[in-house]
Amino acid sequence: MAPRARVSDDDRDTSVQLLQDGFADGRLTAGELERRLERALTAQSHDDLLAVVSDLTVDMVHLAHRHGRIRREGDWQVPRQLRIESEYGKVRLDLSRALIRHSRVNIELQLTYGPATIILPAGASANCDGVRTEWGSVTCKAATYARPGKLHVHVTGELTYGRLTIRNSRSPK
């Protein structure tokens, strides 16, 4: 997502939700909520929105599901640390249109039987040397070395019978 790109109503709605959640959690006072809401609703660029919500983002997210799918795609906020556990389900993480504030993202996978697919933005790289597997497979079609100014994803974890595929987005933003 280009920082100077104009924001959509959906982008503003996402930021408003983050602000309301921050207020509900006690991280913002009523006055600060009001000031930030005004800034979010009048934001013109993604930089403007980031300035309003950057201190309210979660740096570690843990997603666990035994049988179902874990799926993140579209306009979602990627934390610095993401831990995913799934025994039988599928995992699909599409970072190609996500809001990513960090130049490096760490993803830990604990998969028993299901497959995982990680789709990176164009130009991003990934290192999956820390992924262990017994009967599964690991395929990385993205560059494996960090590039200056581009996202680098570091994937670790264990896939007992599962498989992991990491690739770049096929369509430009």
Short mmCIF file of C-alpha atoms in Angstrom, two decimals:
data_model
loop_
_atom_site.label_atom_id
_atom_site.label_comp_id
_atom_site.label_asym_id
_atom_site.label_seq_id
_atom_site.Cartn_x
_atom_site.Cartn_y
_atom_site.Cartn_z
CA MET A 1 0.00 0.00 0.00
CA ALA A 2 1.56 3.26 -1.11
CA PRO A 3 1.82 5.70 1.85
CA ARG A 4 0.82 8.77 -0.25
CA ALA A 5 -2.05 6.96 -1.99
CA ARG A 6 -5.47 8.46 -1.31
CA VAL A 7 -7.52 6.59 1.26
CA SER A 8 -10.92 5.06 0.68
CA ASP A 9 -13.98 5.12 2.93
CA ASP A 10 -13.16 1.52 3.92
CA ASP A 11 -9.67 2.62 5.02
CA ARG A 12 -11.19 5.36 7.17
CA ASP A 13 -13.77 2.93 8.61
CA THR A 14 -10.98 0.52 9.61
CA SER A 15 -9.11 3.33 11.36
CA VAL A 16 -12.28 4.51 13.13
CA GLN A 17 -12.81 0.95 14.40
CA LEU A 18 -9.23 0.83 15.74
CA LEU A 19 -9.80 4.13 17.54
CA GLN A 20 -13.09 2.95 19.05
CA ASP A 21 -11.45 -0.29 20.19
CA GLY A 22 -8.60 1.72 21.74
CA PHE A 23 -11.13 3.84 23.63
CA ALA A 24 -13.06 0.75 24.78
CA ASP A 25 -9.79 -0.80 26.03
CA GLY A 26 -8.96 2.35 28.01
CA ARG A 27 -5.98 3.32 25.84
CA LEU A 28 -7.57 6.62 24.77
CA THR A 29 -9.44 9.30 26.71
CA ALA A 30 -12.74 10.64 25.39
CA GLY A 31 -11.06 13.88 24.32
CA GLU A 32 -8.26 12.09 22.49
CA LEU A 33 -10.78 9.80 20.79
CA GLU A 34 -12.71 12.83 19.53
CA ARG A 35 -9.55 14.54 18.17
CA ARG A 36 -8.29 11.38 16.47
CA LEU A 37 -11.68 10.55 14.97
CA GLU A 38 -11.76 13.98 13.33
CA ARG A 39 -8.28 13.44 11.90
CA ALA A 40 -9.16 9.92 10.68
CA LEU A 41 -12.36 11.05 8.99
CA THR A 42 -10.57 13.88 7.16
CA ALA A 43 -7.40 11.91 6.27
CA GLN A 44 -6.30 12.14 2.65
CA SER A 45 -3.39 9.64 2.60
CA HIS A 46 -2.36 6.43 4.30
CA ASP A 47 0.39 8.37 6.09
CA ASP A 48 -2.33 10.56 7.63
CA LEU A 49 -4.21 7.47 8.86
CA LEU A 50 -1.06 5.80 10.19
CA ALA A 51 -0.27 8.90 12.25
CA VAL A 52 -3.69 8.58 13.93
CA VAL A 53 -3.65 4.84 14.76
CA SER A 54 -0.01 3.66 14.75
CA ASP A 55 0.30 3.53 18.56
CA LEU A 56 -2.89 1.44 18.86
CA THR A 57 -1.83 -1.49 16.72
CA VAL A 58 -1.13 -4.92 18.13
CA ASP A 59 2.43 -6.15 17.68
CA MET A 60 1.66 -9.84 18.39
CA VAL A 61 -1.38 -11.77 17.24
CA HIS A 62 -2.07 -15.43 18.01
CA LEU A 63 -4.60 -17.25 15.81
CA ALA A 64 -5.61 -20.82 16.64
CA HIS A 65 -8.21 -23.11 15.12
CA ARG A 66 -8.45 -26.86 15.31
CA HIS A 67 -10.54 -27.83 12.27
CA GLY A 68 -11.53 -24.69 10.34
CA ARG A 69 -9.75 -22.29 8.07
CA ILE A 70 -7.60 -19.38 9.16
CA ARG A 71 -7.79 -16.80 6.41
CA ARG A 72 -6.62 -13.19 6.22
CA GLU A 73 -6.89 -11.28 2.96
CA GLY A 74 -7.80 -7.90 1.55
CA ASP A 75 -7.28 -4.83 3.71
CA TRP A 76 -6.12 -6.15 7.07
CA GLN A 77 -3.42 -4.98 9.45
CA VAL A 78 -0.41 -7.27 9.69
CA PRO A 79 1.24 -7.39 13.13
CA ARG A 80 4.99 -7.57 13.63
CA GLN A 81 4.60 -11.09 15.12
CA LEU A 82 1.97 -13.59 13.97
CA ARG A 83 1.59 -17.04 15.53
CA ILE A 84 -0.77 -19.50 13.85
CA GLU A 85 -1.81 -22.91 15.17
CA SER A 86 -4.02 -25.29 13.21
CA GLU A 87 -4.40 -29.03 13.59
CA TYR A 88 -6.54 -29.96 10.56
CA GLY A 89 -7.46 -26.67 8.88
CA LYS A 90 -6.11 -24.61 6.02
CA VAL A 91 -4.19 -21.36 6.47
CA ARG A 92 -4.13 -18.59 3.87
CA LEU A 93 -2.39 -15.28 4.56
CA ASP A 94 -2.59 -12.78 1.71
CA LEU A 95 -0.36 -9.81 2.53
CA SER A 96 -0.56 -8.31 -0.96
CA ARG A 97 -3.17 -5.64 -0.07
CA ALA A 98 -2.66 -5.56 3.70
CA LEU A 99 -1.51 -2.63 5.82
CA ILE A 100 2.04 -3.52 6.87
CA ARG A 101 3.80 -1.00 9.12
CA HIS A 102 6.95 -3.03 9.64
CA SER A 103 9.79 -3.79 7.25
CA ARG A 104 10.09 -7.26 8.80
CA VAL A 105 7.25 -9.55 9.86
CA ASN A 106 7.76 -12.81 11.79
CA ILE A 107 5.27 -15.62 11.22
CA GLU A 108 5.34 -18.79 13.32
CA LEU A 109 3.33 -21.74 11.99
CA GLN A 110 2.34 -24.79 14.01
CA LEU A 111 0.44 -27.01 11.54
CA THR A 112 -0.26 -30.70 11.93
CA TYR A 113 -2.11 -31.75 8.76
CA GLY A 114 -3.33 -28.71 6.85
CA PRO A 115 -1.62 -26.64 4.14
CA ALA A 116 -0.57 -23.00 4.43
CA THR A 117 -0.19 -20.39 1.70
CA ILE A 118 1.45 -17.01 2.27
CA ILE A 119 1.09 -14.45 -0.52
CA LEU A 120 3.53 -11.56 -0.36
CA PRO A 121 3.31 -8.12 -1.97
CA ALA A 122 5.30 -7.65 -5.18
CA GLY A 123 9.01 -7.23 -4.41
CA ALA A 124 8.77 -8.69 -0.89
CA SER A 125 11.04 -11.51 0.24
CA ALA A 126 10.75 -14.40 2.68
CA ASN A 127 13.06 -16.69 4.60
CA CYS A 128 11.60 -20.04 5.62
CA ASP A 129 14.81 -21.76 6.77
CA GLY A 130 13.33 -21.99 10.29
CA VAL A 131 10.41 -24.21 9.21
CA ARG A 132 10.73 -27.87 10.23
CA THR A 133 8.72 -30.63 8.60
CA GLU A 134 8.45 -34.40 9.01
CA TRP A 135 6.27 -35.52 6.09
CA GLY A 136 5.23 -32.18 4.64
CA SER A 137 6.88 -29.81 2.19
CA VAL A 138 8.05 -26.20 2.05
CA THR A 139 8.11 -24.23 -1.23
CA CYS A 140 9.27 -20.62 -1.40
CA LYS A 141 8.90 -18.94 -4.79
CA ALA A 142 9.82 -15.47 -3.47
CA ALA A 143 13.30 -14.02 -3.08
CA THR A 144 14.89 -15.37 0.09
CA TYR A 145 17.08 -12.37 0.95
CA ALA A 146 15.92 -9.07 2.42
CA ARG A 147 15.82 -6.18 -0.05
CA PRO A 148 16.34 -2.59 1.12
CA GLY A 149 13.03 -0.76 1.48
CA LYS A 150 10.93 -3.89 0.88
CA LEU A 151 9.02 -6.18 3.22
CA HIS A 152 10.87 -9.25 4.49
CA VAL A 153 8.89 -12.08 6.10
CA HIS A 154 10.65 -14.56 8.37
CA VAL A 155 8.71 -17.82 8.71
CA THR A 156 9.45 -20.40 11.41
CA GLY A 157 7.57 -23.30 12.96
CA GLU A 158 6.66 -26.92 12.46
CA LEU A 159 4.56 -28.64 9.81
CA THR A 160 4.22 -32.29 10.75
CA TYR A 161 2.26 -33.45 7.67
CA GLY A 162 1.33 -30.03 6.30
CA ARG A 163 2.78 -28.10 3.40
CA LEU A 164 3.78 -24.46 3.07
CA THR A 165 3.83 -22.38 -0.11
CA ILE A 166 5.16 -18.82 -0.12
CA ARG A 167 4.86 -16.72 -3.27
CA ASN A 168 4.57 -13.13 -4.42
CA SER A 169 1.28 -11.65 -5.59
CA ARG A 170 0.48 -12.30 -9.22
CA SER A 171 -1.29 -9.00 -9.74
CA PRO A 172 0.13 -5.51 -9.16
CA LYS A 173 -1.54 -3.29 -6.57
#
